[in-house]
PDB file of C-alpha atoms in Angstrom:
ATOM      1  CA  MET A   5      -6.803  28.018  22.286  1.00  0.00           C
ATOM      2  CA  PRO A   6      -4.262  25.440  23.543  1.00  0.00           C
ATOM      3  CA  ALA A   7      -2.841  23.090  20.928  1.00  0.00           C
ATOM      4  CA  ALA A   8      -5.217  20.170  20.415  1.00  0.00           C
ATOM      5  CA  THR A   9      -4.064  16.878  21.859  1.00  0.00           C
ATOM      6  CA  PRO A  10      -3.260  14.170  19.275  1.00  0.00           C
ATOM      7  CA  THR A  11      -6.567  12.535  20.178  1.00  0.00           C
ATOM      8  CA  ARG A  12      -8.525  15.755  19.644  1.00  0.00           C
ATOM      9  CA  SER A  13      -6.709  16.552  16.397  1.00  0.00           C
ATOM     10  CA  LEU A  14      -7.750  13.164  15.010  1.00  0.00           C
ATOM     11  CA  GLU A  15     -11.335  13.769  16.087  1.00  0.00           C
ATOM     12  CA  LEU A  16     -11.295  17.119  14.295  1.00  0.00           C
ATOM     13  CA  LEU A  17     -10.121  15.434  11.090  1.00  0.00           C
ATOM     14  CA  LEU A  18     -12.882  12.849  11.365  1.00  0.00           C
ATOM     15  CA  GLU A  19     -15.527  15.452  12.178  1.00  0.00           C
ATOM     16  CA  ARG A  20     -14.527  17.348   9.055  1.00  0.00           C
ATOM     17  CA  ALA A  21     -14.640  14.178   6.930  1.00  0.00           C
ATOM     18  CA  PHE A  22     -17.965  13.059   8.435  1.00  0.00           C
ATOM     19  CA  PRO A  23     -19.842  16.304   9.176  1.00  0.00           C
ATOM     20  CA  ASP A  24     -23.138  14.418   9.557  1.00  0.00           C
ATOM     21  CA  ALA A  25     -21.718  11.691  11.799  1.00  0.00           C
ATOM     22  CA  ALA A  26     -23.920  10.636  14.709  1.00  0.00           C
ATOM     23  CA  GLU A  27     -20.757   9.754  16.629  1.00  0.00           C
ATOM     24  CA  VAL A  28     -17.077  10.532  16.211  1.00  0.00           C
ATOM     25  CA  ARG A  29     -14.796   9.419  19.014  1.00  0.00           C
ATOM     26  CA  VAL A  30     -11.064   8.794  19.247  1.00  0.00           C
ATOM     27  CA  VAL A  31      -9.590   7.028  22.251  1.00  0.00           C
ATOM     28  CA  ASP A  32      -5.894   6.941  23.120  1.00  0.00           C
ATOM     29  CA  ARG A  33      -5.758   3.216  23.855  1.00  0.00           C
ATOM     30  CA  THR A  34      -2.448   3.111  25.673  1.00  0.00           C
ATOM     31  CA  GLY A  35      -1.995   6.652  26.958  1.00  0.00           C
ATOM     32  CA  GLY A  36       1.157   6.930  24.861  1.00  0.00           C
ATOM     33  CA  GLY A  37      -0.413   9.246  22.307  1.00  0.00           C
ATOM     34  CA  ASP A  38       0.086   6.965  19.291  1.00  0.00           C
ATOM     35  CA  HIS A  39      -2.168   3.894  19.687  1.00  0.00           C
ATOM     36  CA  PHE A  40      -5.705   4.980  18.887  1.00  0.00           C
ATOM     37  CA  GLN A  41      -9.210   3.571  18.593  1.00  0.00           C
ATOM     38  CA  ALA A  42     -11.461   5.527  16.201  1.00  0.00           C
ATOM     39  CA  ILE A  43     -15.217   5.092  16.393  1.00  0.00           C
ATOM     40  CA  VAL A  44     -17.415   6.647  13.680  1.00  0.00           C
ATOM     41  CA  THR A  45     -21.167   6.226  13.255  1.00  0.00           C
ATOM     42  CA  SER A  46     -22.448   7.860  10.084  1.00  0.00           C
ATOM     43  CA  ASP A  47     -25.164   7.461   7.466  1.00  0.00           C
ATOM     44  CA  ARG A  48     -22.401   7.606   4.877  1.00  0.00           C
ATOM     45  CA  PHE A  49     -21.597   4.005   5.684  1.00  0.00           C
ATOM     46  CA  ALA A  50     -25.085   2.798   4.792  1.00  0.00           C
ATOM     47  CA  GLY A  51     -24.829  -0.176   2.440  1.00  0.00           C
ATOM     48  CA  LEU A  52     -21.016  -0.034   2.267  1.00  0.00           C
ATOM     49  CA  PRO A  53     -18.991  -3.161   3.004  1.00  0.00           C
ATOM     50  CA  LEU A  54     -16.746  -2.856   6.086  1.00  0.00           C
ATOM     51  CA  VAL A  55     -13.653  -2.574   3.888  1.00  0.00           C
ATOM     52  CA  GLU A  56     -15.037   0.557   2.226  1.00  0.00           C
ATOM     53  CA  GLN A  57     -16.225   2.002   5.523  1.00  0.00           C
ATOM     54  CA  HIS A  58     -12.762   1.628   7.037  1.00  0.00           C
ATOM     55  CA  ARG A  59     -11.160   2.947   3.855  1.00  0.00           C
ATOM     56  CA  LEU A  60     -13.108   6.215   4.300  1.00  0.00           C
ATOM     57  CA  VAL A  61     -11.721   6.507   7.836  1.00  0.00           C
ATOM     58  CA  TYR A  62      -8.178   5.776   6.605  1.00  0.00           C
ATOM     59  CA  ASP A  63      -8.580   8.455   3.929  1.00  0.00           C
ATOM     60  CA  ALA A  64      -9.647  10.997   6.561  1.00  0.00           C
ATOM     61  CA  LEU A  65      -6.608  10.126   8.704  1.00  0.00           C
ATOM     62  CA  ALA A  66      -4.123   9.680   5.842  1.00  0.00           C
ATOM     63  CA  GLU A  67      -1.799  12.444   7.041  1.00  0.00           C
ATOM     64  CA  PRO A  68      -1.381  11.400  10.712  1.00  0.00           C
ATOM     65  CA  LEU A  69      -1.046   7.798   9.490  1.00  0.00           C
ATOM     66  CA  ALA A  70       1.683   8.792   7.053  1.00  0.00           C
ATOM     67  CA  ASP A  71       3.627  11.078   9.384  1.00  0.00           C
ATOM     68  CA  GLY A  72       3.743   8.598  12.255  1.00  0.00           C
ATOM     69  CA  THR A  73       1.400  10.476  14.615  1.00  0.00           C
ATOM     70  CA  ILE A  74      -0.631   7.283  14.524  1.00  0.00           C
ATOM     71  CA  HIS A  75       1.429   4.182  15.268  1.00  0.00           C
ATOM     72  CA  GLU A  76      -1.545   1.877  15.578  1.00  0.00           C
ATOM     73  CA  LEU A  77      -5.175   2.550  14.676  1.00  0.00           C
ATOM     74  CA  ARG A  78      -8.173   0.416  15.492  1.00  0.00           C
ATOM     75  CA  ILE A  79     -11.367   1.313  13.688  1.00  0.00           C
ATOM     76  CA  ARG A  80     -15.011   0.627  14.487  1.00  0.00           C
ATOM     77  CA  THR A  81     -17.583   1.968  12.052  1.00  0.00           C
ATOM     78  CA  ARG A  82     -21.348   1.751  12.227  1.00  0.00           C
ATOM     79  CA  GLY A  83     -23.952   2.796   9.690  1.00  0.00           C
ATOM     80  CA  PRO A  84     -27.361   4.193  10.563  1.00  0.00           C
ATOM     81  CA  ALA A  85     -29.163   2.166  13.269  1.00  0.00           C
TER      82      ALA A  85
ATOM     83  CA  MET B  18       4.837  -3.160 -13.058  1.00  0.00           C
ATOM     84  CA  SER B  19       7.777  -3.898 -10.787  1.00  0.00           C
ATOM     85  CA  GLU B  20       8.760  -7.518 -10.429  1.00  0.00           C
ATOM     86  CA  LEU B  21       8.027  -7.445  -6.711  1.00  0.00           C
ATOM     87  CA  ARG B  22       4.533  -6.046  -7.276  1.00  0.00           C
ATOM     88  CA  GLU B  23       3.869  -8.777  -9.813  1.00  0.00           C
ATOM     89  CA  LYS B  24       4.975 -11.442  -7.346  1.00  0.00           C
ATOM     90  CA  ILE B  25       2.672  -9.927  -4.727  1.00  0.00           C
ATOM     91  CA  ARG B  26      -0.213  -9.902  -7.181  1.00  0.00           C
ATOM     92  CA  ASP B  27       0.476 -13.506  -8.151  1.00  0.00           C
ATOM     93  CA  VAL B  28       0.353 -14.717  -4.555  1.00  0.00           C
ATOM     94  CA  ILE B  29      -2.857 -12.755  -3.915  1.00  0.00           C
ATOM     95  CA  GLU B  30      -4.502 -14.199  -6.997  1.00  0.00           C
ATOM     96  CA  THR B  31      -3.339 -17.799  -6.630  1.00  0.00           C
ATOM     97  CA  GLU B  32      -3.425 -18.557  -2.910  1.00  0.00           C
ATOM     98  CA  PRO B  33      -6.835 -19.139  -1.275  1.00  0.00           C
ATOM     99  CA  VAL B  34      -6.115 -17.019   1.830  1.00  0.00           C
ATOM    100  CA  VAL B  35      -3.178 -14.601   2.014  1.00  0.00           C
ATOM    101  CA  LEU B  36      -2.104 -12.803   5.189  1.00  0.00           C
ATOM    102  CA  PHE B  37       0.426 -10.020   4.821  1.00  0.00           C
ATOM    103  CA  MET B  38       1.763  -9.669   8.342  1.00  0.00           C
ATOM    104  CA  LYS B  39       4.644  -8.419  10.453  1.00  0.00           C
ATOM    105  CA  GLY B  40       6.638 -11.557  11.218  1.00  0.00           C
ATOM    106  CA  THR B  41       5.669 -15.165  10.562  1.00  0.00           C
ATOM    107  CA  PRO B  42       3.083 -17.438  12.199  1.00  0.00           C
ATOM    108  CA  ARG B  43       5.887 -18.866  14.331  1.00  0.00           C
ATOM    109  CA  LEU B  44       7.432 -15.469  15.154  1.00  0.00           C
ATOM    110  CA  ILE B  45       4.653 -12.887  15.214  1.00  0.00           C
ATOM    111  CA  MET B  46       5.998  -9.368  15.564  1.00  0.00           C
ATOM    112  CA  CYS B  47       2.799  -7.352  15.945  1.00  0.00           C
ATOM    113  CA  GLY B  48      -0.424  -7.630  17.932  1.00  0.00           C
ATOM    114  CA  ASN B  49      -2.655  -6.781  15.010  1.00  0.00           C
ATOM    115  CA  SER B  50      -1.037  -9.381  12.793  1.00  0.00           C
ATOM    116  CA  ASP B  51      -1.602 -11.863  15.605  1.00  0.00           C
ATOM    117  CA  ARG B  52      -5.282 -10.906  15.895  1.00  0.00           C
ATOM    118  CA  ALA B  53      -5.845 -11.526  12.175  1.00  0.00           C
ATOM    119  CA  LEU B  54      -3.934 -14.824  12.253  1.00  0.00           C
ATOM    120  CA  GLN B  55      -5.825 -16.113  15.312  1.00  0.00           C
ATOM    121  CA  ALA B  56      -9.187 -15.237  13.725  1.00  0.00           C
ATOM    122  CA  LEU B  57      -8.241 -17.264  10.643  1.00  0.00           C
ATOM    123  CA  ARG B  58      -6.787 -20.115  12.718  1.00  0.00           C
ATOM    124  CA  ALA B  59      -9.953 -20.342  14.799  1.00  0.00           C
ATOM    125  CA  LEU B  60     -11.802 -21.257  11.581  1.00  0.00           C
ATOM    126  CA  GLY B  61      -9.070 -23.630  10.401  1.00  0.00           C
ATOM    127  CA  ALA B  62      -8.566 -21.491   7.328  1.00  0.00           C
ATOM    128  CA  PRO B  63      -5.575 -22.310   5.114  1.00  0.00           C
ATOM    129  CA  VAL B  64      -3.160 -19.366   5.538  1.00  0.00           C
ATOM    130  CA  THR B  65      -0.407 -18.346   3.183  1.00  0.00           C
ATOM    131  CA  SER B  66       1.537 -15.656   5.039  1.00  0.00           C
ATOM    132  CA  ILE B  67       4.064 -13.103   3.835  1.00  0.00           C
ATOM    133  CA  ASP B  68       6.321 -11.228   6.231  1.00  0.00           C
ATOM    134  CA  VAL B  69       6.302  -7.577   5.176  1.00  0.00           C
ATOM    135  CA  LEU B  70       9.235  -6.889   7.499  1.00  0.00           C
ATOM    136  CA  GLY B  71      11.448  -8.770   5.038  1.00  0.00           C
ATOM    137  CA  ASP B  72      11.680  -5.669   2.834  1.00  0.00           C
ATOM    138  CA  PRO B  73       9.987  -2.249   3.235  1.00  0.00           C
ATOM    139  CA  GLN B  74       9.332  -2.321  -0.517  1.00  0.00           C
ATOM    140  CA  ILE B  75       6.786  -5.127   0.010  1.00  0.00           C
ATOM    141  CA  ARG B  76       4.569  -2.932   2.123  1.00  0.00           C
ATOM    142  CA  GLN B  77       4.742  -0.037  -0.346  1.00  0.00           C
ATOM    143  CA  GLU B  78       3.929  -2.178  -3.381  1.00  0.00           C
ATOM    144  CA  LEU B  79       1.163  -3.967  -1.473  1.00  0.00           C
ATOM    145  CA  SER B  80      -0.515  -0.773  -0.306  1.00  0.00           C
ATOM    146  CA  SER B  81      -0.401   0.702  -3.791  1.00  0.00           C
ATOM    147  CA  LEU B  82      -2.081  -2.467  -5.066  1.00  0.00           C
ATOM    148  CA  SER B  83      -4.691  -2.781  -2.321  1.00  0.00           C
ATOM    149  CA  GLY B  84      -5.233   0.853  -1.414  1.00  0.00           C
ATOM    150  CA  TRP B  85      -5.042  -0.230   2.241  1.00  0.00           C
ATOM    151  CA  PRO B  86      -2.424   1.676   4.250  1.00  0.00           C
ATOM    152  CA  THR B  87      -1.804  -0.628   7.176  1.00  0.00           C
ATOM    153  CA  ILE B  88      -0.639  -4.143   8.056  1.00  0.00           C
ATOM    154  CA  PRO B  89      -1.991  -6.832   8.388  1.00  0.00           C
ATOM    155  CA  GLN B  90      -3.971  -7.305   5.221  1.00  0.00           C
ATOM    156  CA  VAL B  91      -6.053 -10.398   4.529  1.00  0.00           C
ATOM    157  CA  PHE B  92      -7.118 -11.502   1.049  1.00  0.00           C
ATOM    158  CA  VAL B  93      -9.509 -14.356   0.293  1.00  0.00           C
ATOM    159  CA  LYS B  94      -9.583 -15.643  -3.277  1.00  0.00           C
ATOM    160  CA  GLY B  95      -7.854 -12.508  -4.513  1.00  0.00           C
ATOM    161  CA  GLU B  96     -10.118 -10.017  -2.733  1.00  0.00           C
ATOM    162  CA  LEU B  97      -9.149  -7.785   0.188  1.00  0.00           C
ATOM    163  CA  VAL B  98     -11.192  -8.706   3.261  1.00  0.00           C
ATOM    164  CA  GLY B  99      -9.527  -6.111   5.457  1.00  0.00           C
ATOM    165  CA  GLY B 100      -7.172  -5.641   8.372  1.00  0.00           C
ATOM    166  CA  ALA B 101      -7.237  -7.034  11.895  1.00  0.00           C
ATOM    167  CA  ASP B 102     -10.343  -5.133  13.009  1.00  0.00           C
ATOM    168  CA  ILE B 103     -12.490  -6.267  10.090  1.00  0.00           C
ATOM    169  CA  VAL B 104     -11.252  -9.864  10.100  1.00  0.00           C
ATOM    170  CA  GLN B 105     -11.932 -10.075  13.832  1.00  0.00           C
ATOM    171  CA  GLU B 106     -15.334  -8.404  13.540  1.00  0.00           C
ATOM    172  CA  LEU B 107     -16.342 -10.720  10.665  1.00  0.00           C
ATOM    173  CA  ALA B 108     -15.089 -13.748  12.624  1.00  0.00           C
ATOM    174  CA  GLU B 109     -17.206 -12.733  15.624  1.00  0.00           C
ATOM    175  CA  SER B 110     -20.314 -12.217  13.475  1.00  0.00           C
ATOM    176  CA  GLY B 111     -19.787 -15.504  11.601  1.00  0.00           C
ATOM    177  CA  GLU B 112     -19.412 -13.641   8.305  1.00  0.00           C
ATOM    178  CA  LEU B 113     -15.759 -14.630   7.919  1.00  0.00           C
ATOM    179  CA  GLY B 114     -16.657 -18.334   7.966  1.00  0.00           C
ATOM    180  CA  ALA B 115     -19.453 -17.677   5.479  1.00  0.00           C
ATOM    181  CA  THR B 116     -17.073 -15.781   3.177  1.00  0.00           C
ATOM    182  CA  LEU B 117     -14.501 -18.561   3.356  1.00  0.00           C
ATOM    183  CA  SER B 118     -17.124 -21.229   2.595  1.00  0.00           C
ATOM    184  CA  SER B 119     -18.702 -19.320  -0.260  1.00  0.00           C
ATOM    185  CA  ARG B 120     -15.392 -18.453  -1.927  1.00  0.00           C
ATOM    186  CA  LEU B 121     -13.341 -21.561  -1.122  1.00  0.00           C
ATOM    187  CA  GLY B 122     -16.001 -24.223  -0.653  1.00  0.00           C
ATOM    188  CA  ASP B 123     -17.305 -25.774   2.549  1.00  0.00           C
ATOM    189  CA  ASP B 124     -14.200 -27.948   2.873  1.00  0.00           C
ATOM    190  CA  TYR B 125     -11.919 -24.917   3.149  1.00  0.00           C
ATOM    191  CA  ALA B 126     -10.744 -25.660   6.701  1.00  0.00           C
ATOM    192  CA  THR B 127      -7.527 -27.514   5.912  1.00  0.00           C
ATOM    193  CA  GLY B 128      -5.643 -25.591   8.594  1.00  0.00           C
ATOM    194  CA  GLU B 129      -2.554 -25.622   6.374  1.00  0.00           C
ATOM    195  CA  GLU B 130      -0.089 -22.789   6.949  1.00  0.00           C
ATOM    196  CA  ARG B 131       2.592 -21.760   4.484  1.00  0.00           C
ATOM    197  CA  VAL B 132       5.100 -18.917   4.528  1.00  0.00           C
ATOM    198  CA  VAL B 133       5.951 -17.442   1.132  1.00  0.00           C
ATOM    199  CA  ASP B 134       9.256 -15.648   0.779  1.00  0.00           C
ATOM    200  CA  LEU B 135       8.962 -13.076  -2.008  1.00  0.00           C
ATOM    201  CA  LEU B 136      12.619 -12.168  -1.916  1.00  0.00           C
ATOM    202  CA  THR B 137      14.400 -15.397  -2.748  1.00  0.00           C
ATOM    203  CA  PRO B 138      13.797 -16.394  -6.377  1.00  0.00           C
ATOM    204  CA  ALA B 139      11.701 -19.532  -6.699  1.00  0.00           C
ATOM    205  CA  ARG B 140      14.025 -22.304  -7.768  1.00  0.00           C
TER     206      ARG B 140
END
């Protein structure tokens, strides 16, 4: 299995952190492999303020954030419809 | 608690709106810091900004206080509102204005901007 691209590796981390997520998507915003947009739609966010929703995403991506894989991360979270 | 962390906490707890950013309002060094600043400016919010680039220690102490790993960080009346994405999203939904009014009063929009330098001792 070829090594996952940075984008895919971030998606895998998010899929593991949000196994029930209706949507997990990571977009390489600039093509440079270090400016990402993460989009997560999950019931886990129900009733949580945005700060806590984003904090859960940061926790899931703590390692790539710390080791510089992610230079810039934009986050969009949505709870259940 | 380290002196720097205490200074950071003081600013967060005493200033109405605090923006920890990369650069200053006149010399913005990062797109996300700019996004947060413009969202606040659009509402005429008073902004007390701190340039985290002044000393890497600021960012470390701040993140250990707020539990938020990235810059910018916006606090209103001592409470973390979020980073650029949240501040922009709340501005677009009108929630940011509502938060500012409810926490600072309806006359919050003074549009004042101040840069606080944590490193030079206050005379």
